[in-house]
């Protein structure tokens, strides 16, 4: 394949495709050069090194995922929004396992601040406002959702739920039901007065 037409964006997208095919850890400038049948040196005018390439793939993946989530959340609130968010997250991981792994890459503070990760946080907090959560409970809940989604998706991608009943989809639905119930009845801090029937968070 001729090197004419190579751009940073094209190489980033090709790197993302390669990540889905062989795994994010296997993506390097050398592997990308082989994909385009060019010398490695010819790519260095577009990407600095393999770490730079991986960072760009991570930023692309975060952007793609944020766009999908934003579209799915439009007009939804409460459990509908929570379910839409979670399903997009899971579907993206299943469709693009390499990109999903890239989205977990630890970015520099500068890259993180300029990334779509900020949009992910904002959308997660928008969902939680529908459950009447304020700080610091909102931050605790953001961490809970991230941990549950990532943990379940990672185990599922690794085949952990492939050889037992019930079906993974049934468990996923039950997990989302449980999260919705927990968010509606968010527990008071240890030692704080218990909730009463007048607490709006207990209302269905």
CSV table of N, CA and C in Angstrom, one decimal, residues 19-191:
chain,number,residue,atom,x,y,z
A,19,UNK,N,-6.2,-2.6,17.2
A,19,UNK,CA,-6.4,-2.9,18.6
A,19,UNK,C,-7.5,-3.8,18.7
A,20,UNK,N,-8.6,-3.6,18.0
A,20,UNK,CA,-9.8,-4.5,18.0
A,20,UNK,C,-9.4,-5.9,17.5
A,21,UNK,N,-8.5,-6.0,16.6
A,21,UNK,CA,-8.2,-7.3,16.0
A,21,UNK,C,-7.2,-8.1,16.8
A,22,UNK,N,-6.1,-7.4,17.3
A,22,UNK,CA,-5.1,-8.1,18.0
A,22,UNK,C,-4.9,-7.8,19.5
A,23,UNK,N,-5.6,-6.8,19.9
A,23,UNK,CA,-5.5,-6.4,21.3
A,23,UNK,C,-4.7,-5.1,21.4
A,24,UNK,N,-5.1,-4.2,22.3
A,24,UNK,CA,-4.5,-2.9,22.5
A,24,UNK,C,-3.1,-3.0,22.9
A,25,UNK,N,-2.7,-4.0,23.7
A,25,UNK,CA,-1.3,-4.1,24.1
A,25,UNK,C,-0.4,-4.4,23.0
A,26,UNK,N,-0.9,-5.0,21.9
A,26,UNK,CA,-0.1,-5.4,20.8
A,26,UNK,C,0.1,-4.2,19.7
A,27,UNK,N,-0.5,-3.1,19.9
A,27,UNK,CA,-0.4,-2.0,19.0
A,27,UNK,C,0.9,-1.2,19.2
A,28,UNK,N,1.7,-1.2,18.1
A,28,UNK,CA,2.9,-0.4,18.1
A,28,UNK,C,3.0,0.3,16.8
A,29,UNK,N,4.0,1.2,16.7
A,29,UNK,CA,4.2,1.9,15.4
A,29,UNK,C,4.7,0.9,14.4
A,30,UNK,N,5.5,-0.1,14.8
A,30,UNK,CA,6.0,-1.1,13.9
A,30,UNK,C,4.9,-2.0,13.3
A,31,UNK,N,4.0,-2.4,14.2
A,31,UNK,CA,2.8,-3.2,13.7
A,31,UNK,C,2.0,-2.4,12.7
A,32,UNK,N,1.8,-1.1,13.0
A,32,UNK,CA,1.1,-0.2,12.1
A,32,UNK,C,1.8,0.0,10.8
A,33,UNK,N,3.1,0.1,10.8
A,33,UNK,CA,3.9,0.2,9.6
A,33,UNK,C,3.7,-1.0,8.7
A,34,UNK,N,3.7,-2.2,9.4
A,34,UNK,CA,3.5,-3.4,8.6
A,34,UNK,C,2.1,-3.5,8.0
A,35,UNK,N,1.1,-2.9,8.7
A,35,UNK,CA,-0.2,-2.9,8.1
A,35,UNK,C,-0.3,-2.1,6.9
A,36,UNK,N,0.4,-1.0,6.8
A,36,UNK,CA,0.4,-0.1,5.6
A,36,UNK,C,1.6,-0.5,4.6
A,37,UNK,N,2.4,-1.4,5.0
A,37,UNK,CA,3.5,-1.9,4.2
A,37,UNK,C,4.4,-0.7,3.9
A,38,UNK,N,4.8,0.0,4.9
A,38,UNK,CA,5.7,1.1,4.8
A,38,UNK,C,6.8,1.0,5.9
A,39,UNK,N,7.9,1.7,5.7
A,39,UNK,CA,8.9,1.7,6.7
A,39,UNK,C,8.5,2.4,8.0
A,40,UNK,N,8.9,2.0,9.1
A,40,UNK,CA,8.6,2.6,10.4
A,40,UNK,C,8.9,4.0,10.4
A,41,UNK,N,10.1,4.4,9.9
A,41,UNK,CA,10.5,5.8,9.9
A,41,UNK,C,9.5,6.7,9.2
A,42,UNK,N,8.8,6.2,8.2
A,42,UNK,CA,7.9,7.1,7.5
A,42,UNK,C,6.6,7.5,8.3
A,43,UNK,N,6.4,6.8,9.5
A,43,UNK,CA,5.3,7.1,10.3
A,43,UNK,C,5.6,8.2,11.4
A,44,UNK,N,6.9,8.4,11.6
A,44,UNK,CA,7.3,9.3,12.7
A,44,UNK,C,7.0,10.7,12.4
A,45,UNK,N,6.6,11.1,11.2
A,45,UNK,CA,6.2,12.5,11.0
A,45,UNK,C,4.8,12.7,11.4
A,46,UNK,N,4.1,11.5,11.7
A,46,UNK,CA,2.7,11.6,12.1
A,46,UNK,C,2.4,11.3,13.5
A,47,UNK,N,3.2,10.3,14.1
A,47,UNK,CA,3.1,9.9,15.5
A,47,UNK,C,4.5,9.9,16.0
A,48,UNK,N,4.7,10.3,17.3
A,48,UNK,CA,6.0,10.3,17.9
A,48,UNK,C,6.6,9.0,18.2
A,49,UNK,N,5.8,8.1,18.7
A,49,UNK,CA,6.2,6.8,19.1
A,49,UNK,C,5.0,5.9,19.4
A,50,UNK,N,5.2,4.7,19.9
A,50,UNK,CA,4.0,3.8,20.2
A,50,UNK,C,3.1,4.4,21.3
A,51,UNK,N,3.7,5.0,22.3
A,51,UNK,CA,2.9,5.6,23.4
A,51,UNK,C,2.1,6.7,22.9
A,52,UNK,N,2.6,7.5,22.0
A,52,UNK,CA,1.8,8.6,21.4
A,52,UNK,C,0.6,8.0,20.6
A,53,UNK,N,0.9,7.0,19.8
A,53,UNK,CA,-0.1,6.3,19.1
A,53,UNK,C,-1.2,5.8,20.0
A,54,UNK,N,-0.8,5.1,21.1
A,54,UNK,CA,-1.8,4.6,22.0
A,54,UNK,C,-2.6,5.7,22.6
A,55,UNK,N,-2.0,6.8,23.0
A,55,UNK,CA,-2.7,7.9,23.6
A,55,UNK,C,-3.8,8.4,22.6
A,56,UNK,N,-3.4,8.5,21.3
A,56,UNK,CA,-4.4,9.0,20.3
A,56,UNK,C,-5.5,8.0,20.1
A,57,UNK,N,-5.2,6.7,20.2
A,57,UNK,CA,-6.3,5.7,20.1
A,57,UNK,C,-7.2,5.8,21.3
A,58,UNK,N,-6.7,6.1,22.5
A,58,UNK,CA,-7.5,6.2,23.7
A,58,UNK,C,-8.4,7.4,23.6
A,59,UNK,N,-7.9,8.5,23.1
A,59,UNK,CA,-8.7,9.8,22.9
A,59,UNK,C,-9.8,9.5,21.9
A,60,UNK,N,-9.5,8.8,20.8
A,60,UNK,CA,-10.5,8.5,19.8
A,60,UNK,C,-11.6,7.7,20.4
A,61,UNK,N,-11.2,6.6,21.2
A,61,UNK,CA,-12.1,5.7,21.8
A,61,UNK,C,-13.1,6.4,22.8
A,62,UNK,N,-12.5,7.3,23.6
A,62,UNK,CA,-13.3,8.1,24.5
A,62,UNK,C,-14.3,9.0,23.8
A,63,UNK,N,-13.9,9.5,22.7
A,63,UNK,CA,-14.8,10.4,21.9
A,63,UNK,C,-15.9,9.6,21.3
A,64,UNK,N,-15.6,8.5,20.7
A,64,UNK,CA,-16.6,7.6,20.1
A,64,UNK,C,-17.6,7.2,21.1
A,65,UNK,N,-17.1,6.8,22.3
A,65,UNK,CA,-18.0,6.3,23.3
A,65,UNK,C,-18.9,7.4,23.9
A,66,UNK,N,-18.3,8.6,24.1
A,66,UNK,CA,-19.1,9.7,24.6
A,66,UNK,C,-20.2,10.1,23.6
A,67,UNK,N,-19.9,10.0,22.3
A,67,UNK,CA,-20.9,10.4,21.3
A,67,UNK,C,-22.1,9.4,21.3
A,68,UNK,N,-21.7,8.1,21.5
A,68,UNK,CA,-22.8,7.1,21.6
A,68,UNK,C,-23.6,7.3,22.8
A,69,UNK,N,-23.0,7.6,23.9
A,69,UNK,CA,-23.7,7.7,25.2
A,69,UNK,C,-24.7,9.0,25.1
A,70,UNK,N,-24.1,10.0,24.6
A,70,UNK,CA,-24.9,11.3,24.4
A,70,UNK,C,-26.2,11.0,23.6
A,71,UNK,N,-26.0,10.3,22.5
A,71,UNK,CA,-27.2,10.0,21.7
A,71,UNK,C,-28.2,9.1,22.4
A,72,UNK,N,-27.7,8.2,23.1
A,72,UNK,CA,-28.6,7.2,23.8
A,72,UNK,C,-29.3,7.9,25.0
A,73,UNK,N,-28.7,8.9,25.6
A,73,UNK,CA,-29.3,9.5,26.8
A,73,UNK,C,-30.4,10.6,26.4
A,74,UNK,N,-30.4,11.0,25.2
A,74,UNK,CA,-31.3,12.1,24.8
A,74,UNK,C,-32.7,11.8,25.2
A,75,UNK,N,-33.3,12.6,26.0
A,75,UNK,CA,-34.7,12.5,26.4
A,75,UNK,C,-35.0,11.5,27.4
A,76,UNK,N,-33.9,10.9,28.0
A,76,UNK,CA,-34.1,9.9,29.1
A,76,UNK,C,-33.7,10.4,30.4
A,77,UNK,N,-34.3,9.8,31.5
A,77,UNK,CA,-34.0,10.1,32.8
A,77,UNK,C,-34.2,8.9,33.7
A,78,UNK,N,-33.7,9.0,35.0
A,78,UNK,CA,-33.9,7.9,35.9
A,78,UNK,C,-33.3,6.6,35.4
A,79,UNK,N,-34.1,5.5,35.7
A,79,UNK,CA,-33.6,4.2,35.3
A,79,UNK,C,-33.4,4.1,33.8
A,80,UNK,N,-34.3,4.7,33.0
A,80,UNK,CA,-34.1,4.6,31.6
A,80,UNK,C,-32.7,5.2,31.1
A,81,UNK,N,-32.3,6.3,31.7
A,81,UNK,CA,-31.0,6.9,31.4
A,81,UNK,C,-29.9,6.0,31.9
A,82,UNK,N,-30.0,5.4,33.1
A,82,UNK,CA,-29.0,4.5,33.7
A,82,UNK,C,-28.8,3.3,32.8
A,83,UNK,N,-29.9,2.7,32.4
A,83,UNK,CA,-29.9,1.5,31.5
A,83,UNK,C,-29.3,1.8,30.2
A,84,UNK,N,-29.7,3.0,29.6
A,84,UNK,CA,-29.1,3.4,28.3
A,84,UNK,C,-27.6,3.6,28.3
A,85,UNK,N,-27.2,4.3,29.4
A,85,UNK,CA,-25.7,4.5,29.6
A,85,UNK,C,-25.0,3.2,29.7
A,86,UNK,N,-25.5,2.3,30.6
A,86,UNK,CA,-24.8,1.0,30.8
A,86,UNK,C,-24.8,0.2,29.6
A,87,UNK,N,-25.9,0.1,28.8
A,87,UNK,CA,-25.9,-0.7,27.6
A,87,UNK,C,-25.0,-0.2,26.5
A,88,UNK,N,-24.8,1.1,26.4
A,88,UNK,CA,-23.9,1.6,25.4
A,88,UNK,C,-22.5,1.2,25.8
A,89,UNK,N,-22.2,1.4,27.1
A,89,UNK,CA,-20.8,1.0,27.6
A,89,UNK,C,-20.5,-0.4,27.3
A,90,UNK,N,-21.5,-1.3,27.6
A,90,UNK,CA,-21.3,-2.7,27.4
A,90,UNK,C,-21.2,-3.1,25.9
A,91,UNK,N,-22.1,-2.5,25.1
A,91,UNK,CA,-22.1,-2.8,23.7
A,91,UNK,C,-20.8,-2.4,23.0
A,92,UNK,N,-20.3,-1.2,23.4
A,92,UNK,CA,-19.1,-0.7,22.8
A,92,UNK,C,-17.9,-1.7,23.1
A,93,UNK,N,-17.9,-2.1,24.4
A,93,UNK,CA,-16.8,-3.0,24.7
A,93,UNK,C,-16.9,-4.3,24.0
A,94,UNK,N,-18.1,-4.8,23.7
A,94,UNK,CA,-18.2,-6.1,23.0
A,94,UNK,C,-17.9,-5.9,21.5
A,95,UNK,N,-18.3,-4.8,20.9
A,95,UNK,CA,-18.0,-4.5,19.5
A,95,UNK,C,-16.6,-4.1,19.2
A,96,UNK,N,-16.0,-3.4,20.2
A,96,UNK,CA,-14.6,-2.9,20.0
A,96,UNK,C,-13.8,-3.1,21.2
A,97,UNK,N,-13.4,-4.4,21.5
A,97,UNK,CA,-12.7,-4.7,22.7
A,97,UNK,C,-11.3,-4.0,22.8
A,98,UNK,N,-10.6,-3.8,21.7
A,98,UNK,CA,-9.4,-3.1,21.7
A,98,UNK,C,-9.6,-1.6,22.0
A,99,UNK,N,-10.5,-1.0,21.4
A,99,UNK,CA,-10.8,0.4,21.7
A,99,UNK,C,-11.3,0.6,23.1
A,100,UNK,N,-12.1,-0.4,23.6
A,100,UNK,CA,-12.5,-0.3,25.0
A,100,UNK,C,-11.3,-0.3,26.0
A,101,UNK,N,-10.4,-1.2,25.7
A,101,UNK,CA,-9.2,-1.3,26.5
A,101,UNK,C,-8.4,0.0,26.4
A,102,UNK,N,-8.4,0.6,25.2
A,102,UNK,CA,-7.7,1.9,25.0
A,102,UNK,C,-8.3,3.0,25.9
A,103,UNK,N,-9.6,2.9,26.0
A,103,UNK,CA,-10.3,4.0,26.8
A,103,UNK,C,-10.0,3.9,28.2
A,104,UNK,N,-9.4,2.8,28.7
A,104,UNK,CA,-9.0,2.7,30.1
A,104,UNK,C,-7.5,3.2,30.3
A,105,UNK,N,-6.8,3.6,29.2
A,105,UNK,CA,-5.5,4.0,29.4
A,105,UNK,C,-5.3,5.2,30.3
A,106,UNK,N,-4.4,5.2,31.2
A,106,UNK,CA,-4.1,6.3,32.1
A,106,UNK,C,-3.5,7.4,31.3
A,107,UNK,N,-4.2,8.5,31.2
A,107,UNK,CA,-3.7,9.7,30.4
A,107,UNK,C,-2.9,10.7,31.3
A,108,UNK,N,-2.1,11.5,30.6
A,108,UNK,CA,-1.5,12.6,31.4
A,108,UNK,C,-2.6,13.6,31.8
A,109,UNK,N,-2.3,14.3,32.9
A,109,UNK,CA,-3.4,15.3,33.3
A,109,UNK,C,-3.8,16.2,32.2
A,110,UNK,N,-2.9,16.6,31.3
A,110,UNK,CA,-3.2,17.5,30.2
A,110,UNK,C,-4.1,16.8,29.2
A,111,UNK,N,-3.8,15.6,28.8
A,111,UNK,CA,-4.6,14.9,27.9
A,111,UNK,C,-6.0,14.5,28.4
A,112,UNK,N,-6.0,14.2,29.7
A,112,UNK,CA,-7.2,13.8,30.4
A,112,UNK,C,-8.2,15.0,30.4
A,113,UNK,N,-7.6,16.2,30.7
A,113,UNK,CA,-8.5,17.4,30.8
A,113,UNK,C,-9.1,17.8,29.5
A,114,UNK,N,-8.4,17.5,28.4
A,114,UNK,CA,-8.8,17.8,27.0
A,114,UNK,C,-9.6,16.7,26.4
A,115,UNK,N,-9.8,15.6,27.0
A,115,UNK,CA,-10.4,14.4,26.4
A,115,UNK,C,-11.9,14.4,26.6
A,116,UNK,N,-12.5,13.4,26.0
A,116,UNK,CA,-14.0,13.2,26.1
A,116,UNK,C,-14.3,12.6,27.5
A,117,UNK,N,-13.3,12.2,28.2
A,117,UNK,CA,-13.5,11.7,29.6
A,117,UNK,C,-14.3,12.7,30.4
A,118,UNK,N,-14.1,14.0,30.2
A,118,UNK,CA,-14.8,15.0,30.9
A,118,UNK,C,-16.3,14.9,30.6
A,119,UNK,N,-16.6,14.6,29.3
A,119,UNK,CA,-18.0,14.5,29.0
A,119,UNK,C,-18.6,13.2,29.6
A,120,UNK,N,-17.9,12.2,29.7
A,120,UNK,CA,-18.4,11.0,30.4
A,120,UNK,C,-18.7,11.3,31.8
A,121,UNK,N,-17.9,12.0,32.5
A,121,UNK,CA,-18.1,12.4,33.9
A,121,UNK,C,-19.4,13.2,34.0
A,122,UNK,N,-19.5,14.2,33.1
A,122,UNK,CA,-20.7,15.1,33.1
A,122,UNK,C,-22.0,14.3,32.9
A,123,UNK,N,-21.9,13.4,32.0
A,123,UNK,CA,-23.1,12.6,31.7
A,123,UNK,C,-23.5,11.7,32.8
A,124,UNK,N,-22.5,11.1,33.4
A,124,UNK,CA,-22.8,10.2,34.6
A,124,UNK,C,-23.4,11.0,35.7
A,125,UNK,N,-22.9,12.2,36.0
A,125,UNK,CA,-23.5,13.1,37.0
A,125,UNK,C,-24.9,13.6,36.7
A,126,UNK,N,-25.1,13.8,35.4
A,126,UNK,CA,-26.5,14.2,35.0
A,126,UNK,C,-27.5,13.1,35.3
A,127,UNK,N,-27.1,11.8,35.0
A,127,UNK,CA,-27.9,10.7,35.4
A,127,UNK,C,-28.2,10.7,36.9
A,128,UNK,N,-27.2,10.9,37.7
A,128,UNK,CA,-27.3,10.8,39.1
A,128,UNK,C,-28.2,11.9,39.7
A,129,UNK,N,-28.2,13.1,39.0
A,129,UNK,CA,-29.0,14.1,39.5
A,129,UNK,C,-30.5,13.7,39.5
A,130,UNK,N,-30.8,12.8,38.5
A,130,UNK,CA,-32.2,12.3,38.5
A,130,UNK,C,-32.6,11.4,39.7
A,131,UNK,N,-31.5,11.0,40.4
A,131,UNK,CA,-31.8,10.3,41.7
A,131,UNK,C,-31.7,11.1,42.9
A,132,UNK,N,-31.6,12.4,42.7
A,132,UNK,CA,-31.5,13.4,43.8
A,132,UNK,C,-30.3,13.2,44.7
A,133,UNK,N,-29.2,12.8,44.1
A,133,UNK,CA,-27.9,12.7,44.8
A,133,UNK,C,-27.1,14.0,44.8
A,134,UNK,N,-26.6,14.4,45.9
A,134,UNK,CA,-25.7,15.6,46.0
A,134,UNK,C,-24.4,15.1,46.5
A,135,UNK,N,-23.4,16.1,46.5
A,135,UNK,CA,-22.1,15.7,47.0
A,135,UNK,C,-22.1,15.5,48.5
A,136,UNK,N,-21.3,14.6,49.0
A,136,UNK,CA,-20.3,13.8,48.3
A,136,UNK,C,-20.9,12.5,47.7
A,137,UNK,N,-22.2,12.3,48.0
A,137,UNK,CA,-22.8,11.0,47.6
A,137,UNK,C,-22.7,10.8,46.0
A,138,UNK,N,-22.8,11.9,45.3
A,138,UNK,CA,-22.7,11.8,43.9
A,138,UNK,C,-21.4,11.3,43.4
A,139,UNK,N,-20.3,11.7,44.0
A,139,UNK,CA,-19.0,11.2,43.6
A,139,UNK,C,-18.9,9.7,44.0
A,140,UNK,N,-19.4,9.4,45.2
A,140,UNK,CA,-19.3,7.9,45.6
A,140,UNK,C,-20.1,7.1,44.5
A,141,UNK,N,-21.2,7.6,44.1
A,141,UNK,CA,-22.1,6.9,43.1
A,141,UNK,C,-21.4,6.8,41.8
A,142,UNK,N,-20.7,7.8,41.3
A,142,UNK,CA,-19.9,7.8,40.1
A,142,UNK,C,-18.9,6.7,40.1
A,143,UNK,N,-18.2,6.6,41.2
A,143,UNK,CA,-17.2,5.6,41.4
A,143,UNK,C,-17.8,4.2,41.4
A,144,UNK,N,-19.0,4.1,42.1
A,144,UNK,CA,-19.7,2.8,42.1
A,144,UNK,C,-20.1,2.3,40.7
A,145,UNK,N,-20.7,3.2,39.9
A,145,UNK,CA,-21.1,2.8,38.6
A,145,UNK,C,-20.0,2.4,37.7
A,146,UNK,N,-18.9,3.2,37.8
A,146,UNK,CA,-17.7,2.9,37.0
A,146,UNK,C,-17.1,1.6,37.3
A,147,UNK,N,-17.1,1.3,38.6
A,147,UNK,CA,-16.5,0.0,39.1
A,147,UNK,C,-17.4,-1.2,38.6
A,148,UNK,N,-18.7,-1.0,38.8
A,148,UNK,CA,-19.6,-2.1,38.4
A,148,UNK,C,-19.6,-2.4,36.9
A,149,UNK,N,-19.7,-1.3,36.1
A,149,UNK,CA,-19.8,-1.5,34.7
A,149,UNK,C,-18.5,-2.1,34.2
A,150,UNK,N,-17.3,-1.5,34.6
A,150,UNK,CA,-16.0,-2.0,34.1
A,150,UNK,C,-15.8,-3.4,34.6
A,151,UNK,N,-16.1,-3.7,35.8
A,151,UNK,CA,-15.9,-5.0,36.3
A,151,UNK,C,-16.7,-6.1,35.6
A,152,UNK,N,-18.0,-5.8,35.4
A,152,UNK,CA,-18.8,-6.8,34.7
A,152,UNK,C,-18.4,-7.0,33.3
A,153,UNK,N,-18.2,-5.8,32.6
A,153,UNK,CA,-17.8,-5.9,31.2
A,153,UNK,C,-16.4,-6.6,31.0
A,154,UNK,N,-15.5,-6.4,31.9
A,154,UNK,CA,-14.2,-7.0,31.8
A,154,UNK,C,-14.3,-8.5,32.0
A,155,UNK,N,-15.1,-8.9,33.0
A,155,UNK,CA,-15.2,-10.3,33.3
A,155,UNK,C,-15.9,-11.0,32.1
A,156,UNK,N,-16.9,-10.3,31.5
A,156,UNK,CA,-17.7,-10.9,30.4
A,156,UNK,C,-16.8,-11.0,29.2
A,157,UNK,N,-16.0,-10.0,28.9
A,157,UNK,CA,-15.1,-10.1,27.8
A,157,UNK,C,-14.1,-11.2,27.9
A,158,UNK,N,-13.7,-11.5,29.2
A,158,UNK,CA,-12.8,-12.6,29.4
A,158,UNK,C,-13.4,-14.0,29.4
A,159,UNK,N,-14.7,-14.0,29.2
A,159,UNK,CA,-15.4,-15.3,29.1
A,159,UNK,C,-15.8,-15.9,30.4
A,160,UNK,N,-15.8,-15.1,31.5
A,160,UNK,CA,-16.1,-15.6,32.8
A,160,UNK,C,-17.6,-16.1,33.0
A,161,UNK,N,-18.5,-15.6,32.1
A,161,UNK,CA,-19.9,-16.0,32.3
A,161,UNK,C,-20.4,-16.9,31.2
A,162,UNK,N,-19.5,-17.5,30.4
A,162,UNK,CA,-19.8,-18.2,29.2
A,162,UNK,C,-20.2,-19.6,29.4
A,163,UNK,N,-19.9,-20.2,30.6
A,163,UNK,CA,-20.1,-21.6,30.8
A,163,UNK,C,-21.0,-21.9,31.9
A,164,UNK,N,-21.9,-21.0,32.3
A,164,UNK,CA,-22.8,-21.3,33.4
A,164,UNK,C,-24.1,-20.6,33.1
A,165,UNK,N,-25.2,-21.1,33.8
A,165,UNK,CA,-26.5,-20.5,33.7
A,165,UNK,C,-26.7,-19.7,35.0
A,166,UNK,N,-27.6,-18.6,34.9
A,166,UNK,CA,-28.4,-18.2,33.8
A,166,UNK,C,-27.5,-17.4,32.8
A,167,UNK,N,-28.1,-17.0,31.7
A,167,UNK,CA,-27.5,-16.2,30.7
A,167,UNK,C,-26.9,-14.9,31.2
A,168,UNK,N,-25.8,-14.4,30.7
A,168,UNK,CA,-25.2,-13.2,31.1
A,168,UNK,C,-26.1,-12.0,31.0
A,169,UNK,N,-26.9,-12.0,29.9
A,169,UNK,CA,-27.8,-10.9,29.8
A,169,UNK,C,-28.8,-10.8,30.9
A,170,UNK,N,-29.3,-11.9,31.4
A,170,UNK,CA,-30.2,-11.9,32.5
A,170,UNK,C,-29.5,-11.3,33.8
A,171,UNK,N,-28.3,-11.7,34.0
A,171,UNK,CA,-27.6,-11.2,35.2
A,171,UNK,C,-27.4,-9.7,35.0
A,172,UNK,N,-27.0,-9.2,33.8
A,172,UNK,CA,-26.8,-7.8,33.5
A,172,UNK,C,-28.1,-7.0,33.9
A,173,UNK,N,-29.2,-7.5,33.4
A,173,UNK,CA,-30.5,-6.8,33.7
A,173,UNK,C,-30.7,-6.8,35.2
A,174,UNK,N,-30.4,-7.8,35.9
A,174,UNK,CA,-30.6,-7.8,37.4
A,174,UNK,C,-29.6,-6.8,38.1
A,175,UNK,N,-28.4,-6.8,37.6
A,175,UNK,CA,-27.4,-5.8,38.1
A,175,UNK,C,-28.0,-4.4,38.0
A,176,UNK,N,-28.5,-4.0,36.8
A,176,UNK,CA,-29.0,-2.7,36.6
A,176,UNK,C,-30.2,-2.4,37.5
A,177,UNK,N,-31.1,-3.4,37.7
A,177,UNK,CA,-32.2,-3.3,38.6
A,177,UNK,C,-31.7,-3.0,40.0
A,178,UNK,N,-30.7,-3.7,40.4
A,178,UNK,CA,-30.1,-3.5,41.8
A,178,UNK,C,-29.5,-2.1,41.9
A,179,UNK,N,-28.8,-1.7,40.9
A,179,UNK,CA,-28.2,-0.3,40.9
A,179,UNK,C,-29.3,0.8,41.0
A,180,UNK,N,-30.3,0.6,40.2
A,180,UNK,CA,-31.4,1.6,40.3
A,180,UNK,C,-32.0,1.6,41.7
A,181,UNK,N,-32.3,0.4,42.3
A,181,UNK,CA,-32.8,0.4,43.6
A,181,UNK,C,-31.9,1.0,44.6
A,182,UNK,N,-30.6,0.8,44.5
A,182,UNK,CA,-29.6,1.4,45.4
A,182,UNK,C,-29.6,2.9,45.3
A,183,UNK,N,-29.6,3.4,44.1
A,183,UNK,CA,-29.5,4.8,43.9
A,183,UNK,C,-30.8,5.5,44.4
A,184,UNK,N,-31.9,4.8,44.3
A,184,UNK,CA,-33.2,5.4,44.8
A,184,UNK,C,-33.2,5.4,46.3
A,185,UNK,N,-32.5,4.6,46.9
A,185,UNK,CA,-32.5,4.4,48.4
A,185,UNK,C,-31.0,4.5,48.9
A,186,UNK,N,-30.3,5.6,48.5
A,186,UNK,CA,-28.9,5.7,48.8
A,186,UNK,C,-28.7,5.7,50.3
A,187,UNK,N,-27.9,4.9,50.9
A,187,UNK,CA,-27.7,4.8,52.3
A,187,UNK,C,-27.1,6.1,52.9
A,188,UNK,N,-27.5,6.4,54.1
A,188,UNK,CA,-27.0,7.5,54.9
A,188,UNK,C,-25.6,7.1,55.3
A,189,UNK,N,-24.7,8.1,55.6
A,189,UNK,CA,-23.3,7.8,56.1
A,189,UNK,C,-23.4,7.0,57.4
A,190,UNK,N,-22.5,6.2,57.7
A,190,UNK,CA,-22.4,5.5,59.0
A,190,UNK,C,-22.5,6.5,60.1
A,191,UNK,N,-23.4,6.2,61.0
A,191,UNK,CA,-23.5,7.1,62.2
A,191,UNK,C,-24.5,8.2,62.0
